[in-house]
Amino acid sequence: AQRVTQPEKLLSVFKGAPVELKCNYSYSGSPELFWYVQYSRQRLQLLLRHISRESIKGFTADLNKGETSFHLKKPFAQEEDSAMYYCALSLTGKLIFGQGTTLQVKP
Amino acid sequence: DTEVTQTPKHLVMGMTNKKSLKCEQHMGHRAMYWYKQKAKKPPELMFVYSYEKLSINESVPSRFSPECPNSSLLNLHLHALQPEDSALYLCASRRRLAAQETQYFGPGTRLLVL
């Protein structure tokens, strides 16, 4: 069955430290993967999609088909990065979300 | 207009009330979604409309009744809800561009059922 796993419920780092939010997926086809972010009291926003290979707010994510992973990385975390991050797999018009990781960046 | 809007922002209702949630987008997207989100959990898909027709119903109880009057509007009619239905209700629309699909979310309606 198609599934997205985010193994960490909470990731706490200090400002300026590197960040890696893990995402693994289970899907036999060619995946279309996204990272969404939800800041406190704000709407769920698209952060990255794997196809565009862009960097948004300093975040990058690389699809590793061999490891079926799509980890989100940022070299230097900022306090304003504190939010809930969801990895999602697009499948026939549906989004399958992981359980989310709360990123807490401490000053 | 490049956003999905939702009204009301907050709603408190009793278990015998009837209310409706409204969602609007003017981006020309032809697929629209309703999700339910509990605190610190991912959104759970409820319904999908594609070209104004209901295409997916994720076994949602009949006390939730969706409606898509036109390509820009999506409603969710609520009747005889239970306290456990209290949640953030999110609407989304989907853009398809060059075989890539992206969902854009509204800010949600925070519903409290007493």
GROMACS .gro file of C-alpha atoms in nm:
model
  221
    1ALA     CA    1   0.000   0.000   0.000
    2GLN     CA    2   0.110   0.354  -0.065
    3ARG     CA    3   0.238   0.519   0.247
    4VAL     CA    4   0.443   0.817   0.362
    5THR     CA    5   0.642   0.791   0.683
    6GLN     CA    6   0.790   1.076   0.881
    7PRO     CA    7   0.966   0.903   1.168
    8GLU     CA    8   1.018   1.208   1.389
    9LYS     CA    9   0.723   1.374   1.559
   10LEU     CA   10   0.942   1.652   1.692
   11LEU     CA   11   1.277   1.783   1.585
   12SER     CA   12   1.437   2.044   1.806
   13VAL     CA   13   1.752   2.231   1.697
   14PHE     CA   14   1.932   2.550   1.781
   15LYS     CA   15   1.933   2.848   1.548
   16GLY     CA   16   2.211   2.815   1.293
   17ALA     CA   17   2.227   2.435   1.317
   18PRO     CA   18   2.163   2.213   1.014
   19VAL     CA   19   1.821   2.056   0.983
   20GLU     CA   20   1.709   1.734   0.818
   21LEU     CA   21   1.345   1.628   0.828
   22LYS     CA   22   1.310   1.269   0.718
   23CYS     CA   23   1.049   1.134   0.481
   24ASN     CA   24   1.023   0.783   0.340
   25TYR     CA   25   0.760   0.666   0.099
   26SER     CA   26   0.618   0.339  -0.019
   27TYR     CA   27   0.509   0.343  -0.383
   28SER     CA   28   0.598   0.115  -0.672
   29GLY     CA   29   0.555   0.372  -0.950
   30SER     CA   30   0.725   0.701  -1.024
   31PRO     CA   31   0.642   0.919  -0.723
   32GLU     CA   32   0.537   1.282  -0.719
   33LEU     CA   33   0.642   1.415  -0.380
   34PHE     CA   34   0.589   1.739  -0.196
   35TRP     CA   35   0.678   1.912   0.127
   36TYR     CA   36   0.407   2.128   0.281
   37VAL     CA   37   0.458   2.360   0.578
   38GLN     CA   38   0.204   2.485   0.829
   39TYR     CA   39   0.313   2.778   1.043
   40SER     CA   40   0.119   2.849   1.360
   41ARG     CA   41  -0.229   2.976   1.272
   42GLN     CA   42  -0.151   2.991   0.901
   43ARG     CA   43  -0.269   2.788   0.606
   44LEU     CA   44  -0.094   2.480   0.479
   45GLN     CA   45   0.152   2.601   0.215
   46LEU     CA   46   0.346   2.422  -0.051
   47LEU     CA   47   0.716   2.442   0.028
   48LEU     CA   48   0.878   2.219  -0.232
   49ARG     CA   49   0.797   1.968  -0.502
   50HIS     CA   50   1.057   1.715  -0.610
   51ILE     CA   51   1.007   1.777  -0.981
   52SER     CA   52   1.111   2.141  -0.973
   53ARG     CA   53   1.430   2.080  -0.773
   54GLU     CA   54   1.415   2.434  -0.640
   55SER     CA   55   1.526   2.583  -0.311
   56ILE     CA   56   1.266   2.771  -0.111
   57LYS     CA   57   1.356   2.962   0.208
   58GLY     CA   58   1.689   2.780   0.200
   59PHE     CA   59   1.526   2.435   0.206
   60THR     CA   60   1.607   2.164  -0.045
   61ALA     CA   61   1.486   1.808  -0.087
   62ASP     CA   62   1.628   1.536  -0.307
   63LEU     CA   63   1.439   1.233  -0.421
   64ASN     CA   64   1.636   0.914  -0.360
   65LYS     CA   65   1.452   0.635  -0.538
   66GLY     CA   66   1.691   0.369  -0.415
   67GLU     CA   67   1.620   0.454  -0.052
   68THR     CA   68   1.262   0.569  -0.127
   69SER     CA   69   1.331   0.889   0.060
   70PHE     CA   70   1.265   1.259   0.015
   71HIS     CA   71   1.434   1.423   0.311
   72LEU     CA   72   1.406   1.800   0.363
   73LYS     CA   73   1.727   1.982   0.447
   74LYS     CA   74   1.843   2.327   0.543
   75PRO     CA   75   2.204   2.409   0.629
   76PHE     CA   76   2.130   2.680   0.887
   77ALA     CA   77   1.796   2.680   1.070
   78GLN     CA   78   1.623   3.008   1.157
   79GLU     CA   79   1.372   3.067   1.436
   80GLU     CA   80   1.107   3.151   1.177
   81ASP     CA   81   1.140   2.797   1.039
   82SER     CA   82   0.957   2.667   1.346
   83ALA     CA   83   0.644   2.500   1.208
   84MET     CA   84   0.480   2.168   1.126
   85TYR     CA   85   0.618   2.004   0.812
   86TYR     CA   86   0.430   1.742   0.611
   87CYS     CA   87   0.570   1.522   0.341
   88ALA     CA   88   0.308   1.415   0.086
   89LEU     CA   89   0.278   1.176  -0.206
   90SER     CA   90   0.043   1.261  -0.492
   91LEU     CA   91  -0.158   0.968  -0.619
   92THR     CA   92  -0.441   0.990  -0.877
   93GLY     CA   93  -0.547   1.331  -0.759
   94LYS     CA   94  -0.512   1.253  -0.388
   95LEU     CA   95  -0.242   1.359  -0.146
   96ILE     CA   96  -0.118   1.099   0.097
   97PHE     CA   97   0.034   1.281   0.391
   98GLY     CA   98   0.289   1.167   0.643
   99GLN     CA   99   0.210   1.223   1.010
  100GLY     CA  100   0.412   1.542   1.016
  101THR     CA  101   0.721   1.663   1.199
  102THR     CA  102   0.716   1.965   1.425
  103LEU     CA  103   1.036   2.161   1.382
  104GLN     CA  104   1.130   2.372   1.680
  105VAL     CA  105   1.421   2.611   1.631
  106LYS     CA  106   1.552   2.744   1.960
  107PRO     CA  107   1.734   3.077   1.990
  108ASP     CA  108  -0.703   3.627  -0.722
  109THR     CA  109  -0.449   3.359  -0.639
  110GLU     CA  110  -0.585   3.220  -0.316
  111VAL     CA  111  -0.840   2.979  -0.184
  112THR     CA  112  -1.074   3.156   0.056
  113GLN     CA  113  -1.296   3.000   0.320
  114THR     CA  114  -1.580   3.134   0.531
  115PRO     CA  115  -1.648   3.149   0.814
  116LYS     CA  116  -1.311   3.145   0.993
  117HIS     CA  117  -1.469   3.008   1.309
  118LEU     CA  118  -1.797   2.831   1.373
  119VAL     CA  119  -1.960   2.709   1.691
  120MET     CA  120  -2.267   2.492   1.652
  121GLY     CA  121  -2.489   2.269   1.856
  122MET     CA  122  -2.556   1.909   1.766
  123THR     CA  123  -2.900   1.992   1.629
  124ASN     CA  124  -2.792   2.288   1.416
  125LYS     CA  125  -2.756   2.306   1.040
  126LYS     CA  126  -2.471   2.516   0.906
  127SER     CA  127  -2.263   2.544   0.592
  128LEU     CA  128  -1.897   2.604   0.518
  129LYS     CA  129  -1.801   2.787   0.203
  130CYS     CA  130  -1.491   2.772  -0.013
  131GLU     CA  131  -1.408   2.982  -0.316
  132GLN     CA  132  -1.127   3.000  -0.571
  133HIS     CA  133  -1.094   3.202  -0.890
  134MET     CA  134  -0.781   3.040  -1.028
  135GLY     CA  135  -0.968   2.828  -1.279
  136HIS     CA  136  -0.883   2.505  -1.099
  137ARG     CA  137  -1.130   2.230  -1.185
  138ALA     CA  138  -1.073   2.004  -0.886
  139MET     CA  139  -1.163   2.100  -0.530
  140TYR     CA  140  -1.126   1.917  -0.203
  141TRP     CA  141  -1.255   1.905   0.153
  142TYR     CA  142  -1.023   1.787   0.428
  143LYS     CA  143  -1.065   1.751   0.802
  144GLN     CA  144  -0.766   1.825   1.024
  145LYS     CA  145  -0.737   1.751   1.393
  146ALA     CA  146  -0.474   1.924   1.605
  147LYS     CA  147  -0.116   1.818   1.522
  148LYS     CA  148  -0.241   1.563   1.269
  149PRO     CA  149  -0.223   1.565   0.889
  150PRO     CA  150  -0.529   1.659   0.685
  151GLU     CA  151  -0.766   1.371   0.618
  152LEU     CA  152  -0.935   1.371   0.280
  153MET     CA  153  -1.315   1.384   0.288
  154PHE     CA  154  -1.438   1.466  -0.063
  155VAL     CA  155  -1.305   1.549  -0.408
  156TYR     CA  156  -1.494   1.731  -0.681
  157SER     CA  157  -1.365   1.719  -1.035
  158TYR     CA  158  -1.535   1.937  -1.296
  159GLU     CA  159  -1.816   1.999  -1.048
  160LYS     CA  160  -1.886   1.630  -1.004
  161LEU     CA  161  -1.818   1.433  -0.687
  162SER     CA  162  -1.537   1.196  -0.774
  163ILE     CA  163  -1.418   1.077  -0.432
  164ASN     CA  164  -1.606   1.030  -0.106
  165GLU     CA  165  -1.380   0.885   0.159
  166SER     CA  166  -1.663   0.708   0.345
  167VAL     CA  167  -1.763   1.028   0.520
  168PRO     CA  168  -2.077   1.014   0.741
  169SER     CA  169  -2.391   1.152   0.579
  170ARG     CA  170  -2.411   1.433   0.834
  171PHE     CA  171  -2.152   1.598   0.605
  172SER     CA  172  -2.296   1.686   0.266
  173PRO     CA  173  -2.078   1.849  -0.001
  174GLU     CA  174  -2.202   2.061  -0.286
  175CYS     CA  175  -2.028   2.219  -0.584
  176PRO     CA  176  -2.264   2.477  -0.739
  177ASN     CA  177  -2.008   2.595  -0.995
  178SER     CA  178  -1.640   2.568  -1.081
  179SER     CA  179  -1.540   2.836  -0.828
  180LEU     CA  180  -1.748   2.739  -0.528
  181LEU     CA  181  -1.752   2.447  -0.291
  182ASN     CA  182  -1.983   2.410   0.006
  183LEU     CA  183  -1.994   2.167   0.295
  184HIS     CA  184  -2.334   2.137   0.460
  185LEU     CA  185  -2.332   2.024   0.821
  186HIS     CA  186  -2.623   1.870   1.008
  187ALA     CA  187  -2.654   1.684   1.337
  188LEU     CA  188  -2.280   1.685   1.400
  189GLN     CA  189  -2.113   1.522   1.696
  190PRO     CA  190  -1.856   1.678   1.932
  191GLU     CA  191  -1.587   1.458   1.776
  192ASP     CA  192  -1.646   1.641   1.447
  193SER     CA  193  -1.482   1.948   1.600
  194ALA     CA  194  -1.176   2.016   1.383
  195LEU     CA  195  -1.023   2.248   1.127
  196TYR     CA  196  -1.195   2.199   0.791
  197LEU     CA  197  -0.972   2.274   0.498
  198CYS     CA  198  -1.062   2.336   0.139
  199ALA     CA  199  -0.810   2.296  -0.141
  200SER     CA  200  -0.806   2.338  -0.516
  201ARG     CA  201  -0.580   2.159  -0.756
  202ARG     CA  202  -0.385   2.304  -1.043
  203ARG     CA  203  -0.271   2.077  -1.322
  204LEU     CA  204   0.012   2.212  -1.534
  205ALA     CA  205   0.218   2.004  -1.776
  206ALA     CA  206   0.110   1.681  -1.605
  207GLN     CA  207   0.214   1.822  -1.266
  208GLU     CA  208  -0.054   1.858  -1.001
  209THR     CA  209  -0.039   2.094  -0.706
  210GLN     CA  210  -0.296   2.147  -0.433
  211TYR     CA  211  -0.346   2.491  -0.282
  212PHE     CA  212  -0.511   2.514   0.057
  213GLY     CA  213  -0.745   2.765   0.213
  214PRO     CA  214  -0.696   2.893   0.569
  215GLY     CA  215  -0.965   2.663   0.705
  216THR     CA  216  -1.277   2.693   0.915
  217ARG     CA  217  -1.228   2.604   1.280
  218LEU     CA  218  -1.542   2.420   1.387
  219LEU     CA  219  -1.650   2.353   1.743
  220VAL     CA  220  -1.949   2.128   1.801
  221LEU     CA  221  -2.105   2.157   2.145
   0.00000   0.00000   0.00000
